[in-house]
Structures are given as C-alpha cells and as structure tokens.
Short mmCIF file of C-alpha atoms in Angstrom, two decimals:
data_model
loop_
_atom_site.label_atom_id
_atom_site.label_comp_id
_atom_site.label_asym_id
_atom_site.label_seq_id
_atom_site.Cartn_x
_atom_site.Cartn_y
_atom_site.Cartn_z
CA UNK A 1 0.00 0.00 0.00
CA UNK A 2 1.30 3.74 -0.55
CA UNK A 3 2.44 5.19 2.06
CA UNK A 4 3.91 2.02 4.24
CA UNK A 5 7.16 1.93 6.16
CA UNK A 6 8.84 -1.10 6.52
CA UNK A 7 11.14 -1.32 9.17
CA UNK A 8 15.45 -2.38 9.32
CA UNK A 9 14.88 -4.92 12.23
CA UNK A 10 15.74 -4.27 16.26
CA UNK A 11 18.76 -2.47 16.76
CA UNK A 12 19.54 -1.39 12.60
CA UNK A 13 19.20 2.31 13.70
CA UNK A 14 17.58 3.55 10.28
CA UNK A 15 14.63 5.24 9.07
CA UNK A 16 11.59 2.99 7.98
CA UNK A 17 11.43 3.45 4.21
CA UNK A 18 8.33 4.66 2.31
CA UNK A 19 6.83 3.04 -0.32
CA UNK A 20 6.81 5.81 -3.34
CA UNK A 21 3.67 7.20 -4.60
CA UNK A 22 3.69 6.34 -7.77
CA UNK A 23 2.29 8.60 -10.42
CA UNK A 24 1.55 8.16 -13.90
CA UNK A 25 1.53 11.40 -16.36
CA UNK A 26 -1.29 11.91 -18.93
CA UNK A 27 -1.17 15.45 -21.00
CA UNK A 28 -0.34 15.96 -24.54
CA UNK A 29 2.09 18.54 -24.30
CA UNK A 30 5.57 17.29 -23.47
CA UNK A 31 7.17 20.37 -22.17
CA UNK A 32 4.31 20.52 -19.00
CA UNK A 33 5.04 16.42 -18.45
CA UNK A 34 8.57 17.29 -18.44
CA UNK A 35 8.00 20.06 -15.92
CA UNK A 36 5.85 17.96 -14.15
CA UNK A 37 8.32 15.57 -14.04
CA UNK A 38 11.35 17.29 -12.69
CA UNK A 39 9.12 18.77 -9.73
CA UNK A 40 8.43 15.26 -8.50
CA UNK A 41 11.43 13.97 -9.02
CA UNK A 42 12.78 16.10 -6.54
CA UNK A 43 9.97 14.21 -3.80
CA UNK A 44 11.36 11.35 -2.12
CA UNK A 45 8.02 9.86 -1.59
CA UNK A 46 6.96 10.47 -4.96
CA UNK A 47 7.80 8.55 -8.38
CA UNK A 48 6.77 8.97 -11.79
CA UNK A 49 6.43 5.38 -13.51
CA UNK A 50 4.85 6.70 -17.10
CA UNK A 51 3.96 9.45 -19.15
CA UNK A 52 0.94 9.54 -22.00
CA UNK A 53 0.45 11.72 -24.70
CA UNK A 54 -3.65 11.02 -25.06
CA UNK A 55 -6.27 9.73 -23.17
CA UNK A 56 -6.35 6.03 -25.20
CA UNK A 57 -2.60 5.31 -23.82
CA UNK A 58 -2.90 6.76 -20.76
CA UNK A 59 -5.78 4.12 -19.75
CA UNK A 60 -3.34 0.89 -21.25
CA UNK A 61 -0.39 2.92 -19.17
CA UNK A 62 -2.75 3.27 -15.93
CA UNK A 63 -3.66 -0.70 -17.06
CA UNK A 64 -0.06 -1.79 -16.93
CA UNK A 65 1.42 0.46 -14.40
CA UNK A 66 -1.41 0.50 -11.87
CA UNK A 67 -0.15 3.82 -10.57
CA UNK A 68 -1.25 5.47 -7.79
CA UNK A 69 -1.91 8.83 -8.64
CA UNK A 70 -2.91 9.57 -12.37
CA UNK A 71 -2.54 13.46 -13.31
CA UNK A 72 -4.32 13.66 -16.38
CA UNK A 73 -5.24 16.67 -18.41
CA UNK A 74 -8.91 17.25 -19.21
CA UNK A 75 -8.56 18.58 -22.65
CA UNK A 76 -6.70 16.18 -25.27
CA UNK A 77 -7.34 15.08 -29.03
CA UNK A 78 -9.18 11.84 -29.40
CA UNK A 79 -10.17 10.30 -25.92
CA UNK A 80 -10.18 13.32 -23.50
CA UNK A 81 -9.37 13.36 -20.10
CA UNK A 82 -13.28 12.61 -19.15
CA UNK A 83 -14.06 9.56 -20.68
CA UNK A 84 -10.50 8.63 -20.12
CA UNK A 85 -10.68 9.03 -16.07
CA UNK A 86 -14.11 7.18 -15.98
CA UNK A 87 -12.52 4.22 -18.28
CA UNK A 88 -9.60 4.32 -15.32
CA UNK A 89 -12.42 4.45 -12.23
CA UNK A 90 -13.95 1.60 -13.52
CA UNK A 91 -11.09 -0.80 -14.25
CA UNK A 92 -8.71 -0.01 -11.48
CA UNK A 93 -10.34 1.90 -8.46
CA UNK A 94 -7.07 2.19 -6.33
CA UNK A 95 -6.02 4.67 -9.18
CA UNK A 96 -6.65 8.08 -7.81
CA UNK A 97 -7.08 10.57 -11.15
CA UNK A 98 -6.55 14.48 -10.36
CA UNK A 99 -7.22 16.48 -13.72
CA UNK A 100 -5.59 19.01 -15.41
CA UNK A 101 -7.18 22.02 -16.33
CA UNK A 102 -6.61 25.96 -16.97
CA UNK A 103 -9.50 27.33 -15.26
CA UNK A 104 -10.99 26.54 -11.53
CA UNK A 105 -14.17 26.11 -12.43
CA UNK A 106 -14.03 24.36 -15.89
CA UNK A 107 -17.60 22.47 -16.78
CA UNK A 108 -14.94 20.18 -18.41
CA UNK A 109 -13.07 20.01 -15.06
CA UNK A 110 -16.24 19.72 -13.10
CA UNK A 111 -17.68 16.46 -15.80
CA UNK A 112 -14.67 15.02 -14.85
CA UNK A 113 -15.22 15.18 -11.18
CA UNK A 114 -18.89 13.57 -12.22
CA UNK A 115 -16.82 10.92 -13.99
CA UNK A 116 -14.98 9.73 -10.51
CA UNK A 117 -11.89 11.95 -10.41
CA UNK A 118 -10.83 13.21 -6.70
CA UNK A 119 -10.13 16.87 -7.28
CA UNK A 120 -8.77 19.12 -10.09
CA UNK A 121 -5.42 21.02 -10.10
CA UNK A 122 -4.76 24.16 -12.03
CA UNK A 123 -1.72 23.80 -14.78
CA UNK A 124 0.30 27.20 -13.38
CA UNK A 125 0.32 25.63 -9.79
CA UNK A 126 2.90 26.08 -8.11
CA UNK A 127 5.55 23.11 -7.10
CA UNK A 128 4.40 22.85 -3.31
CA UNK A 129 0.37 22.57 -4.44
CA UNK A 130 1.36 19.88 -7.00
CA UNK A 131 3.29 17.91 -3.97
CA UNK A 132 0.56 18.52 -1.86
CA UNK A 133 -2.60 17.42 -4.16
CA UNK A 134 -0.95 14.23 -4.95
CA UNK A 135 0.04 13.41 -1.37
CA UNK A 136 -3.83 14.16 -0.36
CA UNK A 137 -5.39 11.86 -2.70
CA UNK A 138 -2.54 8.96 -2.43
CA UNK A 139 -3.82 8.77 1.17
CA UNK A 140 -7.61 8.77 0.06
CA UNK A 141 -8.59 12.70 0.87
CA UNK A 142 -9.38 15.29 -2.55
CA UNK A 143 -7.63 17.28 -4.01
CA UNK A 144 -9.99 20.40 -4.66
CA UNK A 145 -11.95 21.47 -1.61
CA UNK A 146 -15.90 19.89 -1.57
CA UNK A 147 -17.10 23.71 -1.41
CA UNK A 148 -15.38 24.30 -4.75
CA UNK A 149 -17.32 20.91 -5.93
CA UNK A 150 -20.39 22.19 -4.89
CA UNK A 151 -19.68 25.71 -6.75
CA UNK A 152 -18.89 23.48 -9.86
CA UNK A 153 -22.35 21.87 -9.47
CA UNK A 154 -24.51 24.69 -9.59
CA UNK A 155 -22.32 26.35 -11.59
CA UNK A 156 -22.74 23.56 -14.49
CA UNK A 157 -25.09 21.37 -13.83
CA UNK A 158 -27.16 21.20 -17.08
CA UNK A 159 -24.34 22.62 -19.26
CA UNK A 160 -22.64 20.36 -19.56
CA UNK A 161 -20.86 19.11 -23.19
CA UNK A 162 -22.89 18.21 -25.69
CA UNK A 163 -20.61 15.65 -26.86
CA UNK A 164 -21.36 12.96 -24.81
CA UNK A 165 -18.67 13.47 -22.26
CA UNK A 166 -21.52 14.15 -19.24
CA UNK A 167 -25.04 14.14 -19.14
CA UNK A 168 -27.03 16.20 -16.95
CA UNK A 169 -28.09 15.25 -12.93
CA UNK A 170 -31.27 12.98 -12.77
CA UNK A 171 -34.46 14.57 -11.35
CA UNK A 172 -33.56 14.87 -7.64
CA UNK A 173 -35.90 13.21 -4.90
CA UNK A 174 -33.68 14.25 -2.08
CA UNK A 175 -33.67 11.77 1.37
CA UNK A 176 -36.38 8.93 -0.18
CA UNK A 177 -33.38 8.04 -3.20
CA UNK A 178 -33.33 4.90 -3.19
CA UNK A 179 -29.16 5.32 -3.80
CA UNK A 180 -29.27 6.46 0.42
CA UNK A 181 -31.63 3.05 1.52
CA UNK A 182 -28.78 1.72 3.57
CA UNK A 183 -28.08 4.84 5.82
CA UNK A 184 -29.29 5.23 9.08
CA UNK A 185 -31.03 8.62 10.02
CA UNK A 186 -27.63 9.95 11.04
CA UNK A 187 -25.80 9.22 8.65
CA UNK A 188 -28.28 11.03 6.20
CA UNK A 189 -27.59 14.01 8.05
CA UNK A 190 -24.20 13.67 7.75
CA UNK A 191 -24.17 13.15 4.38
CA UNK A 192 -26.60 15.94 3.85
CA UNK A 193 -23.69 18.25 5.48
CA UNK A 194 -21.01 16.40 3.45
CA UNK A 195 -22.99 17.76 0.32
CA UNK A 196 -22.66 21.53 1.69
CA UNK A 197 -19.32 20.96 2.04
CA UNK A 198 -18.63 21.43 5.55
CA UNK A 199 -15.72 19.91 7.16
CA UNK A 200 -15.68 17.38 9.82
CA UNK A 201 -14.78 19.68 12.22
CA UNK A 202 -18.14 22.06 11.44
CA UNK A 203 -20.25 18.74 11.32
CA UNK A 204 -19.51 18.31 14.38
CA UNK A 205 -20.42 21.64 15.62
CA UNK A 206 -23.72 21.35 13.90
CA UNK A 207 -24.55 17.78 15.54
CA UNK A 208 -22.89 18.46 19.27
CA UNK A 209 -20.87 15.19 18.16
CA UNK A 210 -17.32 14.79 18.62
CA UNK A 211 -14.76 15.09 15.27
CA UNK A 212 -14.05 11.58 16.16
CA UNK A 213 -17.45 10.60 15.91
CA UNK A 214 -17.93 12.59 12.65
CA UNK A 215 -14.63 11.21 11.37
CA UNK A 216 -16.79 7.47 11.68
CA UNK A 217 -20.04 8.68 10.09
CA UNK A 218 -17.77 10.15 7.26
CA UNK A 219 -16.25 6.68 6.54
CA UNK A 220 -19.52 4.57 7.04
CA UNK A 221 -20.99 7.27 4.50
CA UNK A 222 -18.79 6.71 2.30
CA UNK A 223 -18.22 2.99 2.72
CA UNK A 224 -22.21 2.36 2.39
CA UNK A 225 -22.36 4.86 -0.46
CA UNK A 226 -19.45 3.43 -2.65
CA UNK A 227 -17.91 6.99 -2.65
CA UNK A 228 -14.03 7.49 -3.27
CA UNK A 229 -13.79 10.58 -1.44
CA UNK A 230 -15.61 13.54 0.39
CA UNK A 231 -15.69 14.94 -3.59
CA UNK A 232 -17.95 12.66 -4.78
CA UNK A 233 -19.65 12.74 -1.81
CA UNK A 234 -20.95 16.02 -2.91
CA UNK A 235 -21.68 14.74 -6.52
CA UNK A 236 -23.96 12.61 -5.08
CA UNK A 237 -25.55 14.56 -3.23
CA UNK A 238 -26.76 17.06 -5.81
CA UNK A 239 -27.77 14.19 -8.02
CA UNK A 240 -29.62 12.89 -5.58
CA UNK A 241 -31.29 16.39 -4.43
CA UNK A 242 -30.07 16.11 -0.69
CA UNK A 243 -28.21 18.93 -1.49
CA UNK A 244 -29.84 22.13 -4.01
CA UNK A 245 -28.36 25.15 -5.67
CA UNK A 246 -28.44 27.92 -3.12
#
C-alpha cells in the first residue's frame, strides 16, 4: 500500500522506508510532463512510472502500471481526459485521477469530477500545491476542496458538453433516493452536510458530536455509499437532491 514503512529490524538504527507514490503522467504537451516531471522527481516519496500523450494510452499505461496517482489533463485530441478518467475508475479503483485544467471552475473540469476523479489542479500551480494534491489523494482525501465541488455543481449542472462526455443530474428526490436506503437517520444528516461541504470539524459543531465521531459517520458514508472521497460525496448529493443550488 502507498504510504507504508517497513522497518530495518531491532537495533539497525535507520529510518523505515516509504513506499513511493507512484504517479503516472497523462497530458499531450511534453514540455508541462517534463515540468511535471522534474518537480516530482525532486519528492522522495513520490515517483513517476509513465507518461501519455492522449487519453487512449494513458488508460493501457494506468492498465499496466497501476499507478497510484494519475494526473491527467482534461482537454486532449481523441479520448479526453473525461471519458479517459471514468474508463480508469472503472477498471482499477485504487487509481486516484486528479485532472488538469486551466480554469478553476471548468464544466470540463467539473464532468470530470462527475466521472470519478478526486479533485482538479490548475496547470500554473505552483511546485508545493502539486506535492501537496498528490500526497492528499494517495492517502484517500481530494484534491480540490468539496465547497469548490459544490460551486462546480450549480455552476454547471445542465451545461454540460454536448458531446457525450456528461449528461445532466437525474431529477432529484432528495432523502427517499433509493441510492441512500442503507443509511441510518444519522448518517443522512451527515451526508446531507457532506454535500454543503462542511468539514468534519463544522459537522460536528452542527450535531454536538465529537470530530471523532464525525470522522466514523464520514467513513460509514462513504463505505455504504461506494464513494471514493468527500468529492464525490458532494456529486452525489446534488444528483440525488439532498443537497440544491443555493
């Protein structure tokens, strides 16, 4: 698993070692992979085991490689980064995918997020938000903040392309979706504040409960829900109408 330390046996006196994050590279423009590139290779915990020029060879490269982190840009010829990231959900779901994209809120960006990606990340970031986004969703948090999300929702919902590439959200029905059967009452609530983007800390304001409480509910959520991250936890909550543009 990412992130593990293995240890030199009693007495060795070293560090434990940490299992690279591994991180595949998916954008057809070679100077930004090569950027990309020399950034991480600076990271001790982070290693770049491919690079794609399109969308088609950066699913067979996610295939072979099983990476960890998949940066992938959202706008490429033939298979894009949408359809590409949903091809790489569905086939390997330890693959985290954070997409590429010019513009924070990007309907492109945001049908990409719909597709199963766990955050976006702006191309002119700078080295240290790079690091950081692919540390946060190598050890299962986003990378874009679930208020952002939710801006991206109202933002887009219905706009999205025409190509294919999204579709819009079903009719809503809000806490009698039949996606939220399996919840208990509290963990409705929960989720219901998961989809205004609060954090744990604030949920737990809101229900007198203690963060490590919250922190429990989160994961059950999740876990019942089939939800990679908080993200998508707000993605489903507008598509299922527990949460509604403000």
């Amino acid at each position: 698993m990412t992130g593990t330390t293995t240890g030199a046996g009693p007495g060795a006196g070293h560090e434990p070692v940490r299992t690279p994050i591994r991180v595949l590279l998916v954008d057809d423009q070679a100077l930004l992979r090569m950027g990309f590139r020399m950034i991480l290779a600076a990271e001790d915990d982070i290693e770049v085991v491919g690079e794609a020029g399109d969308g088609d060879t950066g699913v067979a490269q996610a295939s072979a490689l099983r990476p960890d982190v998949v940066l992938m840009d959202v706008r490429m010829p033939g298979t894009n980064g949408i359809d590409a990231t949903a091809r790489i959900v569905a086939a390997h779901p330890s693959s985290r995918v954070v997409i590429l994209t010019t513009f924070d809120l990007d309907e492109y960006a945001f049908a990409a997020l719909r597709a199963g990606a766990s955050g976006f990340l702006l191309k002119d970031a700078k080295p240290g938000e790079l690091v950081g986004a692919i540390r946060a969703v190598a050890s299962g948090d986003a990378a874009v903040s679930p208020r952002i999300t939710r801006r991206m929702l109202e933002m887009f919902a219905g706009q999205l392309p025409a190509d294919g590439a999204g579709t819009s959200a079903p009719a809503p029905s809000g806490r009698d979706d039949p996606r939220l059967a399996e919840l208990t009452a509290r963990e409705v609530e929960v989720f219901e504040a998961l989809g205004e983007g609060l954090t744990n800390a604030e949920i737990a304001q809101r229900f007198v409960l203690s963060e490590a409480t919250v922190k429990t509910h989160v994961g059950r959520v999740l876990g019942k829900l089939g939800l990679r991250d908080r993200v998508q936890a707000v993605v489903l909550a507008y598509e299922t109408g527990v949460a509604r543009p403000s």
